[in-house]
C-alpha cells in the first residue's frame, strides 16, 4: 500500500492503488472455454437471426468504443501471463440486447 499511495497536491487527501491487486497476476489459459461458449452461442443464434444480428451490433459497438478488440493471429499465438479471454454472453431484454 505504501508503494502506491501518494498525496494529492493542494489537498488533504491521498490516492492509493488497489489494495488487493497483484503486480504480476498469473491467469490460467481460458481460450478453449471462451471458444466453447462462442460455439454454443453460434448454435443458438442459428435459430434466431434477429438476436444474432443484435448481438453482433452490440459487440461491434464495444469494439468501436475500445472496450474490446479483434486480435491478430500473432496475438492469438503468443503466450502471456496476463491474457484473459472474455467469454461471450448475452442477455435478452424486450427493449434492447446487452452483451
Coordinates of N, CA and C in Angstrom, one line a residue:
X1 N 0.8 -1.2 0.0 CA 0.0 0.0 0.0 C 0.9 1.3 0.0
X2 N 2.0 1.2 0.7 CA 2.8 2.4 0.8 C 3.4 2.7 -0.6
X3 N 3.7 1.7 -1.4 CA 4.3 1.9 -2.7 C 3.3 2.7 -3.6
X4 N 2.0 2.5 -3.5 CA 1.1 3.1 -4.4 C 0.3 4.3 -3.9
X5 N 0.6 4.7 -2.6 CA -0.1 5.8 -2.0 C 0.6 7.1 -2.3
X6 N -0.1 8.1 -2.8 CA 0.5 9.4 -3.0 C -0.4 10.5 -2.5
X7 N 0.2 11.6 -2.0 CA -0.6 12.7 -1.5 C -1.0 13.6 -2.7
X8 N -2.2 14.1 -2.6 CA -2.7 14.9 -3.7 C -2.3 16.3 -3.4
X9 N -1.6 16.9 -4.4 CA -1.1 18.3 -4.2 C -2.2 19.3 -3.9
X10 N -2.0 20.1 -2.9 CA -3.0 21.2 -2.6 C -4.3 20.7 -1.9
X11 N -4.3 19.4 -1.6 CA -5.5 18.9 -0.9 C -5.1 18.1 0.4
X12 N -6.1 17.8 1.2 CA -5.8 17.0 2.4 C -6.0 15.5 2.2
X13 N -6.0 15.0 0.9 CA -6.3 13.6 0.7 C -5.1 12.9 0.0
X14 N -5.3 11.6 0.0 CA -4.3 10.7 -0.6 C -5.0 9.8 -1.7
X15 N -4.2 9.3 -2.6 CA -4.8 8.3 -3.6 C -3.9 7.1 -3.4
X16 N -4.6 5.9 -3.4 CA -3.9 4.6 -3.2 C -4.3 3.7 -4.3
X17 N -3.4 2.8 -4.7 CA -3.7 1.8 -5.7 C -4.7 0.8 -5.1
X18 N -5.1 -0.2 -6.0 CA -6.0 -1.2 -5.5 C -5.2 -2.1 -4.5
X19 N -5.8 -2.3 -3.3 CA -5.1 -3.0 -2.3 C -5.0 -4.5 -2.5
X20 N -5.9 -5.0 -3.2 CA -5.9 -6.5 -3.5 C -5.3 -6.9 -4.8
X21 N -4.9 -5.9 -5.6 CA -4.3 -6.2 -6.9 C -2.9 -6.7 -6.8
X22 N -2.6 -7.8 -7.4 CA -1.2 -8.3 -7.5 C -0.5 -7.6 -8.6
X23 N 0.8 -7.4 -8.5 CA 1.6 -6.7 -9.5 C 1.7 -7.6 -10.7
X24 N 1.9 -8.9 -10.5 CA 2.1 -9.8 -11.6 C 1.2 -11.0 -11.5
X25 N -0.1 -10.8 -11.9 CA -1.0 -11.9 -11.7 C -0.8 -13.0 -12.7
X26 N -1.0 -14.2 -12.3 CA -1.0 -15.3 -13.3 C -2.4 -15.8 -13.5
X27 N -2.8 -15.7 -14.8 CA -4.1 -16.1 -15.2 C -4.1 -17.4 -15.9
X28 N -5.0 -18.3 -15.7 CA -5.0 -19.6 -16.4 C -5.4 -19.3 -17.9
X29 N -5.0 -20.2 -18.8 CA -5.4 -20.0 -20.2 C -6.8 -20.5 -20.3
X30 N -7.7 -19.5 -20.6 CA -9.1 -19.9 -20.7 C -9.6 -19.7 -22.2
X31 N -8.7 -19.8 -23.2 CA -9.1 -19.7 -24.6 C -10.1 -20.7 -25.0
X32 N -9.9 -22.0 -24.6 CA -10.8 -23.0 -25.0 C -12.2 -22.8 -24.4
X33 N -12.2 -22.4 -23.2 CA -13.5 -22.2 -22.5 C -14.3 -21.0 -23.3
X34 N -13.6 -20.0 -23.6 CA -14.2 -18.8 -24.3 C -14.7 -19.3 -25.7
X35 N -13.9 -20.0 -26.4 CA -14.2 -20.5 -27.7 C -15.4 -21.5 -27.7
X36 N -15.5 -22.3 -26.7 CA -16.6 -23.2 -26.5 C -17.9 -22.5 -26.3
X37 N -17.8 -21.4 -25.5 CA -19.0 -20.6 -25.2 C -19.5 -19.9 -26.5
X38 N -18.5 -19.4 -27.3 CA -18.9 -18.8 -28.6 C -19.6 -19.8 -29.5
X39 N -19.1 -21.0 -29.6 CA -19.7 -22.1 -30.4 C -21.1 -22.4 -29.9
X40 N -21.3 -22.4 -28.6 CA -22.6 -22.6 -28.1 C -23.6 -21.5 -28.5
X41 N -23.1 -20.3 -28.4 CA -24.0 -19.1 -28.8 C -24.3 -19.2 -30.3
X42 N -23.3 -19.5 -31.1 CA -23.5 -19.5 -32.6 C -24.5 -20.6 -32.9
X43 N -24.5 -21.7 -32.2 CA -25.6 -22.7 -32.5 C -26.9 -22.2 -32.1
X44 N -27.0 -21.5 -31.0 CA -28.2 -20.9 -30.5 C -28.7 -19.8 -31.5
X45 N -27.8 -19.0 -32.1 CA -28.2 -18.0 -33.0 C -28.7 -18.5 -34.3
X46 N -28.3 -19.7 -34.7 CA -28.8 -20.3 -35.9 C -30.3 -20.3 -36.0
X47 N -31.0 -20.4 -34.9 CA -32.4 -20.5 -34.8 C -33.1 -19.1 -34.7
X48 N -32.2 -18.1 -34.5 CA -32.8 -16.7 -34.3 C -31.9 -15.7 -34.9
X49 N -32.0 -15.4 -36.2 CA -31.1 -14.5 -36.9 C -31.2 -13.0 -36.3
X50 N -32.4 -12.7 -35.8 CA -32.6 -11.3 -35.3 C -31.7 -11.1 -34.1
X51 N -31.7 -12.1 -33.2 CA -30.9 -12.0 -32.0 C -29.4 -12.0 -32.4
X52 N -29.0 -12.8 -33.3 CA -27.6 -12.8 -33.8 C -27.2 -11.5 -34.3
X53 N -28.1 -10.8 -35.1 CA -27.7 -9.5 -35.6 C -27.6 -8.5 -34.5
X54 N -28.5 -8.5 -33.6 CA -28.5 -7.5 -32.5 C -27.2 -7.8 -31.6
X55 N -26.9 -9.0 -31.4 CA -25.7 -9.4 -30.7 C -24.4 -8.9 -31.4
X56 N -24.4 -9.1 -32.7 CA -23.2 -8.6 -33.5 C -23.1 -7.1 -33.4
X57 N -24.2 -6.4 -33.5 CA -24.1 -4.9 -33.4 C -23.6 -4.5 -32.0
X58 N -24.0 -5.2 -31.0 CA -23.6 -4.9 -29.6 C -22.1 -5.1 -29.5
X59 N -21.6 -6.2 -30.0 CA -20.1 -6.5 -30.0 C -19.4 -5.4 -30.8
X60 N -19.9 -5.1 -32.0 CA -19.2 -4.1 -32.8 C -19.2 -2.7 -32.1
X61 N -20.2 -2.4 -31.4 CA -20.3 -1.1 -30.6 C -19.2 -1.1 -29.5
X62 N -19.0 -2.3 -28.9 CA -18.0 -2.4 -27.8 C -16.6 -2.2 -28.4
X63 N -16.4 -2.8 -29.6 CA -15.1 -2.7 -30.3 C -14.8 -1.2 -30.7
X64 N -15.8 -0.5 -31.2 CA -15.7 0.9 -31.6 C -15.4 1.8 -30.4
X65 N -15.9 1.4 -29.2 CA -15.7 2.2 -28.0 C -14.4 1.9 -27.4
X66 N -13.7 0.8 -27.9 CA -12.4 0.4 -27.3 C -12.5 -0.5 -26.2
X67 N -13.7 -1.0 -25.9 CA -13.8 -2.0 -24.8 C -13.3 -3.3 -25.1
X68 N -13.5 -3.7 -26.4 CA -13.0 -5.0 -26.9 C -12.1 -4.7 -28.1
X69 N -11.4 -5.7 -28.5 CA -10.6 -5.6 -29.7 C -10.5 -6.9 -30.4
X70 N -10.4 -6.9 -31.7 CA -10.1 -8.1 -32.5 C -8.6 -8.4 -32.4
X71 N -8.3 -9.6 -32.1 CA -6.9 -10.0 -32.1 C -6.3 -10.4 -33.4
X72 N -5.1 -10.1 -33.6 CA -4.4 -10.6 -34.8 C -3.9 -12.0 -34.5
X73 N -3.7 -12.7 -35.6 CA -3.2 -14.1 -35.4 C -2.0 -14.3 -34.5
X74 N -1.1 -13.4 -34.7 CA 0.1 -13.4 -33.8 C -0.2 -13.2 -32.4
X75 N -1.2 -12.4 -32.1 CA -1.6 -12.2 -30.7 C -2.3 -13.4 -30.1
X76 N -3.0 -14.1 -31.0 CA -3.6 -15.4 -30.5 C -2.6 -16.4 -30.2
X77 N -1.5 -16.4 -30.9 CA -0.5 -17.5 -30.7 C 0.5 -17.2 -29.6
X78 N 0.6 -15.9 -29.2 CA 1.5 -15.5 -28.1 C 1.0 -16.0 -26.8
X79 N 2.0 -16.4 -25.9 CA 1.7 -16.8 -24.5 C 2.0 -15.6 -23.6
X80 N 1.1 -15.3 -22.7 CA 1.3 -14.2 -21.8 C 0.7 -14.6 -20.5
X81 N 1.2 -14.2 -19.4 CA 0.6 -14.5 -18.1 C -0.6 -13.6 -17.8
X82 N -0.7 -12.6 -18.5 CA -1.8 -11.6 -18.2 C -2.9 -11.6 -19.3
X83 N -3.0 -12.7 -20.1 CA -4.1 -12.7 -21.1 C -5.3 -13.4 -20.5
X84 N -6.5 -12.8 -20.7 CA -7.7 -13.4 -20.2 C -8.8 -13.1 -21.3
X85 N -9.4 -14.2 -21.8 CA -10.4 -14.0 -22.8 C -11.8 -13.9 -22.2
X86 N -12.5 -12.9 -22.5 CA -13.8 -12.8 -22.0 C -14.8 -13.7 -22.8
X87 N -15.5 -14.5 -22.1 CA -16.4 -15.4 -22.8 C -17.6 -14.6 -23.3
X88 N -18.1 -15.1 -24.4 CA -19.3 -14.4 -25.0 C -20.5 -14.7 -24.1
X89 N -21.3 -13.7 -23.9 CA -22.5 -13.8 -23.1 C -23.6 -12.9 -23.7
X90 N -24.8 -13.1 -23.4 CA -25.8 -12.2 -23.9 C -27.0 -12.3 -22.9
X91 N -27.7 -11.1 -22.9 CA -28.9 -11.0 -22.0 C -30.0 -10.5 -23.0
X92 N -31.1 -11.2 -23.0 CA -32.2 -10.7 -23.9 C -33.2 -9.9 -23.0
X93 N -33.4 -8.7 -23.4 CA -34.3 -7.7 -22.8 C -35.3 -7.3 -23.9
X94 N -36.6 -7.2 -23.5 CA -37.6 -6.8 -24.6 C -37.2 -5.5 -25.2
X95 N -36.5 -4.6 -24.5 CA -36.2 -3.3 -25.1 C -34.9 -3.3 -25.8
X96 N -33.9 -4.0 -25.4 CA -32.6 -4.0 -26.0 C -31.8 -5.2 -25.7
X97 N -30.7 -5.4 -26.3 CA -29.8 -6.5 -26.1 C -28.5 -6.0 -25.4
X98 N -28.2 -6.6 -24.3 CA -27.0 -6.2 -23.6 C -26.0 -7.3 -23.6
X99 N -24.8 -7.0 -24.0 CA -23.7 -8.1 -24.0 C -22.7 -7.9 -23.0

